[in-house]
């Protein structure tokens, strides 16, 4: 059973039967602005959201910002739930992956089938992206961009100073990490925040397990698959990576990016939104930083697709909501937004010149996602493969494993296997 089917009656009561809200809806219905709840509050994320807002204005849609800070969106999702319970859902929300279907199940999401047909989404979107925004025959969100989680960013200056090449294998990684440590440079920027640990871990898991076992564990959620010895290896590597920082702390991901920016750390494992952040601070991919895929994950794309869902509420802004969906999925917005965000367009009809204009990380990301022979696998940490509760339970199990130096990797494996349930 879905975790919060209780929401529907409360929401219906608020939206349809409370006279005060009905009146408020009437007033808003004349307006041209849409309340957008999201968690894009770092510098790069903010720039990307502002770009969307600037592109929507000429189309007659005002972006009324309702941003909730907090990387990975934990706080934003909680605020969204409470706004729904209060009978005041925003018009638009950053709802992504599997969580979308939970909201569609309770009738909170406006179907966008007409927009999808008019804009030929079945022809122009990547099939994987169309799958993410489709549920029970309906299109339920507008796709914005594809992030690659298995990204390793590195500081070009520090690698040049030590005359090192970026690592392509784990043996390379261990070698460069030792050299940086020996020179008094932190090899890897690190944070113990649970969602960040989960983000790192799923790349390690993919590297060790490969796409077939990864899917058994993450998509089919076979508990038994989690007892495979390759999971133990990924857990041991997670602990080793953490040991590269003397005093690991829970801190926001932008603090780690700052270390990479100011030459305090040589590498960072993070979704490619970190490259958008570095660019927003003025760093250049040509001279300051670059990226490679996480060792062992070449030709694999561990994806998270960002989407905006149009919510059903008493303000009845359906025409504006559809206009927004249409504008943000069209090519001009796709190129402008994704260039800033660090992600790549959700469309497969990119011209050769548009592709060439993307940075090298983004080009590799888009080409891998488009390649028929590459493996595309969904991110668990970023809601592509499970409900909110399972994602959080996995992140907590990993966090406990790292916080308790006495816990054996095999014990953590057992705990992970027990929180994973078949969908
Ligand atoms: C979102 C990104 C966002 C990142 C960090 C991810 O879950 O998909 O858009 O930049 O969290 O906040």
Short mmCIF file of C-alpha atoms and ligand atoms in Angstrom, two decimals:
data_model
loop_
_atom_site.label_atom_id
_atom_site.label_comp_id
_atom_site.label_asym_id
_atom_site.label_seq_id
_atom_site.Cartn_x
_atom_site.Cartn_y
_atom_site.Cartn_z
CA UNK A 1 0.00 0.00 0.00
CA UNK A 2 1.26 3.49 -0.77
CA UNK A 3 2.59 5.26 2.28
CA UNK A 4 0.13 8.11 2.36
CA UNK A 5 -3.20 7.28 0.76
CA UNK A 6 -4.65 9.14 3.72
CA UNK A 7 -3.81 12.39 1.94
CA UNK A 8 -6.63 12.17 -0.58
CA UNK A 9 -9.63 12.66 1.70
CA UNK A 10 -7.93 15.51 3.55
CA UNK A 11 -6.94 17.19 0.33
CA UNK A 12 -10.37 16.81 -1.30
CA UNK A 13 -12.01 18.30 1.77
CA UNK A 14 -9.71 21.27 1.71
CA UNK A 15 -9.72 21.97 -2.01
CA UNK A 16 -13.38 21.49 -2.76
CA UNK A 17 -15.39 22.01 0.38
CA UNK A 18 -13.76 24.83 2.31
CA UNK A 19 -15.57 27.97 1.18
CA UNK A 20 -12.65 30.25 2.05
CA UNK A 21 -10.35 28.42 -0.30
CA UNK A 22 -12.92 28.35 -3.08
CA UNK A 23 -13.08 32.13 -2.88
CA UNK A 24 -9.31 32.41 -2.92
CA UNK A 25 -9.25 30.19 -5.99
CA UNK A 26 -11.57 32.53 -7.82
CA UNK A 27 -9.29 35.48 -7.21
CA UNK A 28 -6.15 33.65 -8.33
CA UNK A 29 -7.78 32.19 -11.41
CA UNK A 30 -7.52 35.58 -13.15
CA UNK A 31 -3.75 35.82 -12.55
CA UNK A 32 -0.91 34.80 -14.77
CA UNK A 33 1.46 33.53 -12.10
CA UNK A 34 2.14 29.96 -11.04
CA UNK A 35 3.43 29.02 -7.61
CA UNK A 36 6.44 26.74 -8.17
CA UNK A 37 7.70 24.63 -5.28
CA UNK A 38 11.21 23.25 -5.80
CA UNK A 39 14.57 22.80 -4.07
CA UNK A 40 16.87 24.58 -6.50
CA UNK A 41 18.46 27.05 -4.11
CA UNK A 42 22.24 26.74 -4.61
CA UNK A 43 23.86 29.28 -6.96
CA UNK A 44 23.83 27.01 -10.02
CA UNK A 45 20.35 25.68 -9.31
CA UNK A 46 19.06 29.21 -8.73
CA UNK A 47 20.53 30.43 -12.03
CA UNK A 48 18.90 27.52 -13.86
CA UNK A 49 15.49 28.19 -12.25
CA UNK A 50 15.82 31.91 -13.07
CA UNK A 51 16.54 30.99 -16.65
CA UNK A 52 13.30 29.02 -16.81
CA UNK A 53 11.42 31.91 -15.27
CA UNK A 54 12.90 34.32 -17.87
CA UNK A 55 11.88 32.00 -20.72
CA UNK A 56 8.36 31.58 -19.39
CA UNK A 57 7.64 35.31 -19.03
CA UNK A 58 7.29 36.03 -22.79
CA UNK A 59 4.94 33.02 -22.99
CA UNK A 60 2.70 34.82 -20.47
CA UNK A 61 3.57 32.64 -17.46
CA UNK A 62 4.96 34.30 -14.32
CA UNK A 63 7.10 32.04 -12.13
CA UNK A 64 6.15 32.70 -8.51
CA UNK A 65 9.02 31.17 -6.60
CA UNK A 66 8.32 28.88 -3.62
CA UNK A 67 11.80 27.41 -3.17
CA UNK A 68 12.61 25.28 -0.12
CA UNK A 69 16.36 24.96 0.56
CA UNK A 70 17.93 21.56 1.11
CA UNK A 71 19.97 19.50 -1.37
CA UNK A 72 18.26 16.34 -2.56
CA UNK A 73 14.85 17.78 -1.69
CA UNK A 74 14.09 16.19 1.72
CA UNK A 75 12.73 19.44 3.16
CA UNK A 76 10.89 20.41 -0.03
CA UNK A 77 9.00 17.10 -0.12
CA UNK A 78 7.92 17.58 3.52
CA UNK A 79 6.72 21.13 2.85
CA UNK A 80 4.84 19.95 -0.21
CA UNK A 81 3.02 17.30 1.83
CA UNK A 82 2.07 19.80 4.49
CA UNK A 83 0.86 22.34 1.92
CA UNK A 84 -1.36 19.66 0.40
CA UNK A 85 -2.76 18.81 3.84
CA UNK A 86 -3.45 22.49 4.50
CA UNK A 87 -5.47 22.58 1.28
CA UNK A 88 -2.99 24.85 -0.46
CA UNK A 89 -1.01 22.77 -2.97
CA UNK A 90 1.31 24.85 -5.16
CA UNK A 91 0.45 25.01 -8.88
CA UNK A 92 3.69 23.33 -9.86
CA UNK A 93 6.08 21.09 -7.92
CA UNK A 94 9.45 19.50 -8.48
CA UNK A 95 8.18 15.95 -8.19
CA UNK A 96 10.49 13.35 -9.60
CA UNK A 97 10.69 9.68 -10.46
CA UNK A 98 8.67 7.08 -8.59
CA UNK A 99 7.18 9.65 -6.23
CA UNK A 100 5.25 11.05 -9.20
CA UNK A 101 3.06 7.97 -9.43
CA UNK A 102 2.23 8.17 -5.70
CA UNK A 103 0.82 11.66 -6.26
CA UNK A 104 -0.95 10.64 -9.46
CA UNK A 105 -2.54 7.71 -7.60
CA UNK A 106 -4.31 10.11 -5.28
CA UNK A 107 -5.45 12.36 -8.11
CA UNK A 108 -3.21 15.34 -7.33
CA UNK A 109 -1.47 15.59 -10.68
CA UNK A 110 -2.86 17.21 -13.80
CA UNK A 111 -2.53 14.87 -16.83
CA UNK A 112 -0.58 16.44 -19.69
CA UNK A 113 -1.58 14.06 -22.48
CA UNK A 114 -2.74 16.82 -24.85
CA UNK A 115 0.53 18.74 -24.44
CA UNK A 116 2.53 15.56 -24.97
CA UNK A 117 0.65 14.75 -28.16
CA UNK A 118 0.86 18.30 -29.52
CA UNK A 119 4.59 18.49 -28.77
CA UNK A 120 5.19 14.97 -30.14
CA UNK A 121 6.83 13.78 -26.90
CA UNK A 122 6.68 10.11 -27.94
CA UNK A 123 8.85 10.97 -30.95
CA UNK A 124 11.21 13.58 -29.49
CA UNK A 125 11.81 12.45 -25.90
CA UNK A 126 14.15 9.63 -24.95
CA UNK A 127 11.95 6.56 -24.32
CA UNK A 128 13.40 6.26 -20.79
CA UNK A 129 12.33 9.84 -20.05
CA UNK A 130 8.86 9.26 -21.49
CA UNK A 131 8.66 6.21 -19.21
CA UNK A 132 9.55 8.33 -16.16
CA UNK A 133 6.72 10.84 -16.87
CA UNK A 134 4.10 8.26 -17.86
CA UNK A 135 1.82 6.36 -15.53
CA UNK A 136 -1.15 4.14 -16.35
CA UNK A 137 -1.41 5.52 -19.87
CA UNK A 138 -1.21 9.18 -18.83
CA UNK A 139 1.58 11.71 -19.03
CA UNK A 140 1.89 13.22 -15.56
CA UNK A 141 4.84 15.63 -15.59
CA UNK A 142 6.95 17.84 -17.82
CA UNK A 143 10.57 16.68 -18.13
CA UNK A 144 13.36 19.21 -17.71
CA UNK A 145 16.75 17.54 -17.74
CA UNK A 146 18.74 14.37 -17.19
CA UNK A 147 21.38 14.32 -14.45
CA UNK A 148 24.21 11.79 -14.38
CA UNK A 149 24.93 10.56 -10.88
CA UNK A 150 28.04 8.51 -11.71
CA UNK A 151 30.14 11.64 -12.13
CA UNK A 152 33.60 12.26 -10.71
CA UNK A 153 34.62 15.92 -10.78
CA UNK A 154 38.24 16.87 -10.39
CA UNK A 155 40.33 19.97 -9.96
CA UNK A 156 42.45 20.50 -13.08
CA UNK A 157 45.05 22.69 -11.34
CA UNK A 158 45.78 20.15 -8.58
CA UNK A 159 46.03 17.27 -11.05
CA UNK A 160 48.39 19.36 -13.22
CA UNK A 161 50.47 20.38 -10.19
CA UNK A 162 51.12 16.71 -9.32
CA UNK A 163 51.27 15.70 -13.01
CA UNK A 164 48.48 13.16 -12.54
CA UNK A 165 45.86 11.88 -14.96
CA UNK A 166 42.21 11.59 -13.93
CA UNK A 167 41.41 8.07 -12.71
CA UNK A 168 39.60 5.61 -14.96
CA UNK A 169 39.92 2.53 -12.77
CA UNK A 170 39.80 2.05 -9.00
CA UNK A 171 43.50 1.20 -9.06
CA UNK A 172 44.14 4.62 -10.70
CA UNK A 173 41.89 6.23 -8.11
CA UNK A 174 43.78 4.65 -5.20
CA UNK A 175 47.06 5.70 -6.74
CA UNK A 176 46.10 9.37 -7.20
CA UNK A 177 44.44 9.48 -3.77
CA UNK A 178 47.70 8.28 -2.14
CA UNK A 179 49.72 10.87 -4.05
CA UNK A 180 47.41 13.72 -3.05
CA UNK A 181 47.43 12.58 0.57
CA UNK A 182 51.23 12.39 0.53
CA UNK A 183 51.33 15.99 -0.75
CA UNK A 184 49.04 17.19 2.02
CA UNK A 185 46.04 17.68 -0.32
CA UNK A 186 42.66 16.19 0.54
CA UNK A 187 41.98 13.67 -2.25
CA UNK A 188 38.19 13.69 -1.99
CA UNK A 189 35.67 16.24 -0.73
CA UNK A 190 33.24 14.40 1.54
CA UNK A 191 30.02 14.87 3.49
CA UNK A 192 28.21 12.40 5.78
CA UNK A 193 24.74 13.75 4.98
CA UNK A 194 22.66 10.63 4.38
CA UNK A 195 21.46 11.57 0.88
CA UNK A 196 25.00 12.38 -0.20
CA UNK A 197 26.33 9.08 1.12
CA UNK A 198 23.55 7.29 -0.78
CA UNK A 199 24.43 9.25 -3.91
CA UNK A 200 28.07 8.13 -3.71
CA UNK A 201 27.17 4.57 -2.76
CA UNK A 202 24.90 3.87 -5.71
CA UNK A 203 27.73 4.73 -8.12
CA UNK A 204 30.06 2.37 -6.24
CA UNK A 205 27.37 -0.29 -6.32
CA UNK A 206 26.93 0.07 -10.07
CA UNK A 207 30.70 -0.06 -10.55
CA UNK A 208 31.03 -3.30 -8.57
CA UNK A 209 27.79 -5.02 -9.45
CA UNK A 210 27.32 -3.98 -13.10
CA UNK A 211 23.92 -3.07 -14.54
CA UNK A 212 22.31 -6.52 -14.34
CA UNK A 213 22.77 -7.06 -10.61
CA UNK A 214 22.19 -3.34 -9.97
CA UNK A 215 18.74 -3.63 -11.58
CA UNK A 216 17.94 -6.77 -9.59
CA UNK A 217 18.71 -4.90 -6.39
CA UNK A 218 17.36 -1.44 -7.17
CA UNK A 219 14.59 -1.93 -9.75
CA UNK A 220 13.26 -5.44 -9.06
CA UNK A 221 14.23 -5.02 -5.39
CA UNK A 222 15.21 -8.62 -4.79
CA UNK A 223 16.27 -8.71 -1.18
CA UNK A 224 18.46 -11.77 -1.79
CA UNK A 225 20.47 -9.99 -4.49
CA UNK A 226 21.75 -7.60 -1.81
CA UNK A 227 23.66 -10.48 -0.20
CA UNK A 228 25.93 -10.80 -3.24
CA UNK A 229 29.65 -10.44 -2.34
CA UNK A 230 29.94 -7.52 -4.78
CA UNK A 231 27.74 -5.45 -2.47
CA UNK A 232 30.18 -6.09 0.36
CA UNK A 233 33.00 -4.82 -1.87
CA UNK A 234 31.05 -1.63 -2.63
CA UNK A 235 30.42 -1.10 1.09
CA UNK A 236 34.10 -1.58 1.91
CA UNK A 237 35.01 0.93 -0.80
CA UNK A 238 32.51 3.40 0.65
CA UNK A 239 34.23 3.16 4.02
CA UNK A 240 37.64 3.55 2.45
CA UNK A 241 36.54 6.67 0.54
CA UNK A 242 35.29 8.15 3.74
CA UNK A 243 38.57 7.39 5.49
CA UNK A 244 40.33 9.68 3.01
CA UNK A 245 38.97 12.68 4.94
CA UNK A 246 40.34 13.05 8.47
CA UNK A 247 37.20 14.41 10.06
CA UNK A 248 34.12 13.59 8.04
CA UNK A 249 31.18 15.87 8.75
CA UNK A 250 27.61 16.34 7.67
CA UNK A 251 27.60 19.40 5.53
CA UNK A 252 25.78 20.72 2.51
CA UNK A 253 27.04 19.57 -0.88
CA UNK A 254 27.97 23.09 -1.93
CA UNK A 255 30.62 23.16 0.83
CA UNK A 256 32.31 20.18 -0.81
CA UNK A 257 32.09 21.86 -4.20
CA UNK A 258 33.69 24.93 -2.61
CA UNK A 259 36.67 22.79 -1.52
CA UNK A 260 37.10 21.59 -5.07
CA UNK A 261 36.83 25.17 -6.33
CA UNK A 262 39.43 26.65 -3.96
CA UNK A 263 42.05 23.90 -4.38
CA UNK A 264 41.38 22.33 -0.95
CA UNK A 265 40.24 18.99 -2.41
CA UNK A 266 41.20 17.23 -5.61
CA UNK A 267 38.03 15.25 -6.41
CA UNK A 268 34.34 15.05 -5.65
CA UNK A 269 31.77 12.30 -6.32
CA UNK A 270 28.42 13.96 -6.99
CA UNK A 271 25.65 14.28 -9.56
CA UNK A 272 26.57 16.63 -12.41
CA UNK A 273 24.58 19.50 -10.87
CA UNK A 274 27.91 20.16 -9.09
CA UNK A 275 29.39 21.26 -12.42
CA UNK A 276 26.52 23.77 -12.78
CA UNK A 277 27.42 25.05 -9.34
CA UNK A 278 31.11 25.47 -10.14
CA UNK A 279 30.23 27.33 -13.34
CA UNK A 280 27.86 29.62 -11.45
CA UNK A 281 30.79 30.56 -9.20
CA UNK A 282 32.84 31.47 -12.26
CA UNK A 283 34.91 28.27 -12.61
CA UNK A 284 35.63 27.19 -16.15
CA UNK A 285 35.50 23.59 -17.35
CA UNK A 286 38.36 24.49 -19.70
CA UNK A 287 40.84 25.53 -17.03
CA UNK A 288 39.53 24.88 -13.52
CA UNK A 289 37.66 21.59 -13.33
CA UNK A 290 36.64 18.64 -15.46
CA UNK A 291 34.85 15.36 -15.00
CA UNK A 292 35.09 11.70 -15.85
CA UNK A 293 32.68 8.90 -15.05
CA UNK A 294 33.08 7.10 -11.73
CA UNK A 295 35.66 4.31 -12.24
CA UNK A 296 34.09 1.07 -13.41
CA UNK A 297 30.98 2.77 -14.85
CA UNK A 298 32.11 3.67 -18.37
CA UNK A 299 29.27 3.38 -20.89
CA UNK A 300 26.75 3.34 -18.03
CA UNK A 301 24.39 6.15 -17.17
CA UNK A 302 23.08 6.29 -13.61
CA UNK A 303 20.32 8.80 -14.21
CA UNK A 304 17.99 11.11 -12.36
CA UNK A 305 15.44 12.96 -14.48
CA UNK A 306 14.19 16.30 -13.17
CA UNK A 307 10.51 16.93 -13.79
CA UNK A 308 7.86 19.47 -12.86
CA UNK A 309 4.37 18.18 -12.11
CA UNK A 310 1.32 20.40 -12.49
CA UNK A 311 -0.86 20.00 -9.41
CA UNK A 312 -4.63 20.03 -9.24
CA UNK A 313 -5.84 22.79 -6.92
CA UNK A 314 -8.64 25.25 -6.36
CA UNK A 315 -6.98 28.01 -8.37
CA UNK A 316 -7.71 26.23 -11.67
CA UNK A 317 -4.72 27.44 -13.64
CA UNK A 318 -4.79 24.54 -16.09
CA UNK A 319 -4.16 26.62 -19.23
CA UNK A 320 -1.12 28.30 -17.67
CA UNK A 321 0.15 25.00 -16.30
CA UNK A 322 -0.03 23.43 -19.75
CA UNK A 323 1.72 26.44 -21.26
CA UNK A 324 4.52 25.97 -18.75
CA UNK A 325 4.84 22.25 -19.58
CA UNK A 326 4.97 23.08 -23.28
CA UNK A 327 7.57 25.86 -22.90
CA UNK A 328 10.01 24.02 -20.66
CA UNK A 329 10.08 20.87 -22.76
CA UNK A 330 10.67 22.78 -26.03
CA UNK A 331 14.19 22.92 -27.44
CA UNK A 332 15.12 26.55 -26.57
CA UNK A 333 14.38 26.06 -22.85
CA UNK A 334 15.95 22.61 -22.87
CA UNK A 335 19.25 23.96 -24.16
CA UNK A 336 19.32 27.14 -22.08
CA UNK A 337 18.31 25.49 -18.79
CA UNK A 338 20.46 22.37 -19.03
CA UNK A 339 23.62 24.28 -20.02
CA UNK A 340 23.36 26.11 -16.71
CA UNK A 341 22.14 23.24 -14.54
CA UNK A 342 24.87 20.76 -15.54
CA UNK A 343 22.28 18.27 -16.80
CA UNK A 344 21.41 17.39 -20.42
CA UNK A 345 18.27 17.78 -22.57
CA UNK A 346 15.59 15.13 -22.32
CA UNK A 347 15.14 15.29 -26.10
CA UNK A 348 16.80 12.99 -28.61
CA UNK A 349 16.36 15.44 -31.55
CA UNK A 350 19.41 17.52 -30.65
CA UNK A 351 21.24 18.92 -33.70
CA UNK A 352 24.94 18.17 -34.13
CA UNK A 353 25.77 21.83 -33.45
CA UNK A 354 23.66 21.90 -30.27
CA UNK A 355 25.41 18.75 -29.08
CA UNK A 356 28.81 20.23 -29.89
CA UNK A 357 27.93 23.33 -27.87
CA UNK A 358 27.53 21.29 -24.66
CA UNK A 359 30.53 20.91 -22.34
CA UNK A 360 32.47 17.64 -22.56
CA UNK A 361 30.83 16.10 -19.45
CA UNK A 362 27.39 16.92 -20.76
CA UNK A 363 28.22 15.66 -24.25
CA UNK A 364 29.37 12.33 -22.87
CA UNK A 365 26.31 12.15 -20.66
CA UNK A 366 23.88 12.83 -23.54
CA UNK A 367 25.68 10.47 -25.93
CA UNK A 368 25.77 7.67 -23.38
CA UNK A 369 22.11 8.16 -22.56
CA UNK A 370 21.32 8.08 -26.30
CA UNK A 371 23.49 5.06 -27.10
CA UNK A 372 21.52 1.85 -27.76
CA UNK A 373 24.37 -0.21 -26.34
CA UNK A 374 24.85 1.77 -23.10
CA UNK A 375 23.24 0.77 -19.81
CA UNK A 376 20.79 3.31 -18.39
CA UNK A 377 20.01 2.60 -14.75
CA UNK A 378 17.83 4.62 -12.38
CA UNK A 379 19.08 6.37 -9.25
CA UNK A 380 17.64 5.14 -5.97
CA UNK A 381 18.99 8.10 -3.99
CA UNK A 382 17.16 10.50 -6.32
CA UNK A 383 13.78 8.78 -6.33
CA UNK A 384 13.95 7.15 -9.78
CA UNK A 385 13.46 3.63 -8.47
CA UNK A 386 11.54 3.63 -5.23
CA UNK A 387 9.15 5.40 -2.95
CA UNK A 388 10.37 8.08 -0.53
CA UNK A 389 10.28 5.74 2.49
CA UNK A 390 12.49 3.02 0.92
CA UNK A 391 14.96 5.59 -0.38
CA UNK A 392 15.22 7.12 3.10
CA UNK A 393 15.59 3.72 4.78
CA UNK A 394 18.46 2.78 2.45
CA UNK A 395 20.17 6.14 3.07
CA UNK A 396 19.78 5.68 6.84
CA UNK A 397 21.18 2.13 6.75
CA UNK A 398 24.25 3.41 4.87
CA UNK A 399 24.64 6.33 7.25
CA UNK A 400 24.56 3.97 10.27
CA UNK A 401 27.12 1.70 8.68
CA UNK A 402 29.49 4.62 8.18
CA UNK A 403 28.85 6.09 11.61
CA UNK A 404 29.62 2.83 13.39
CA UNK A 405 33.20 1.74 12.67
CA UNK A 406 32.49 -1.62 14.34
CA UNK A 407 29.68 -2.57 11.99
CA UNK A 408 30.89 -5.16 9.48
CA UNK A 409 30.02 -4.65 5.82
CA UNK A 410 28.11 -7.97 5.90
CA UNK A 411 25.92 -6.69 8.70
CA UNK A 412 25.14 -3.56 6.64
CA UNK A 413 24.31 -5.82 3.71
CA UNK A 414 21.77 -7.70 5.82
CA UNK A 415 20.20 -4.43 6.91
CA UNK A 416 20.00 -3.18 3.32
CA UNK A 417 18.42 -6.46 2.21
CA UNK A 418 15.81 -6.10 4.93
CA UNK A 419 14.75 -2.55 4.02
CA UNK A 420 14.39 -3.39 0.35
CA UNK A 421 10.95 -4.75 -0.49
CA UNK A 422 9.60 -5.82 -3.86
CA UNK A 423 7.57 -3.05 -5.49
C1 LIG B 1 17.80 17.00 -8.16
C2 LIG B 1 18.71 18.07 -8.75
C3 LIG B 1 19.33 18.89 -7.64
C4 LIG B 1 20.02 17.98 -6.64
C5 LIG B 1 20.70 18.69 -5.49
C6 LIG B 1 18.54 16.21 -7.11
O1 LIG B 1 17.66 15.30 -6.49
O2 LIG B 1 17.36 16.13 -9.17
O3 LIG B 1 17.99 18.91 -9.61
O4 LIG B 1 20.22 19.83 -8.20
O5 LIG B 1 19.06 17.08 -6.10
O6 LIG B 1 19.84 19.53 -4.82
#
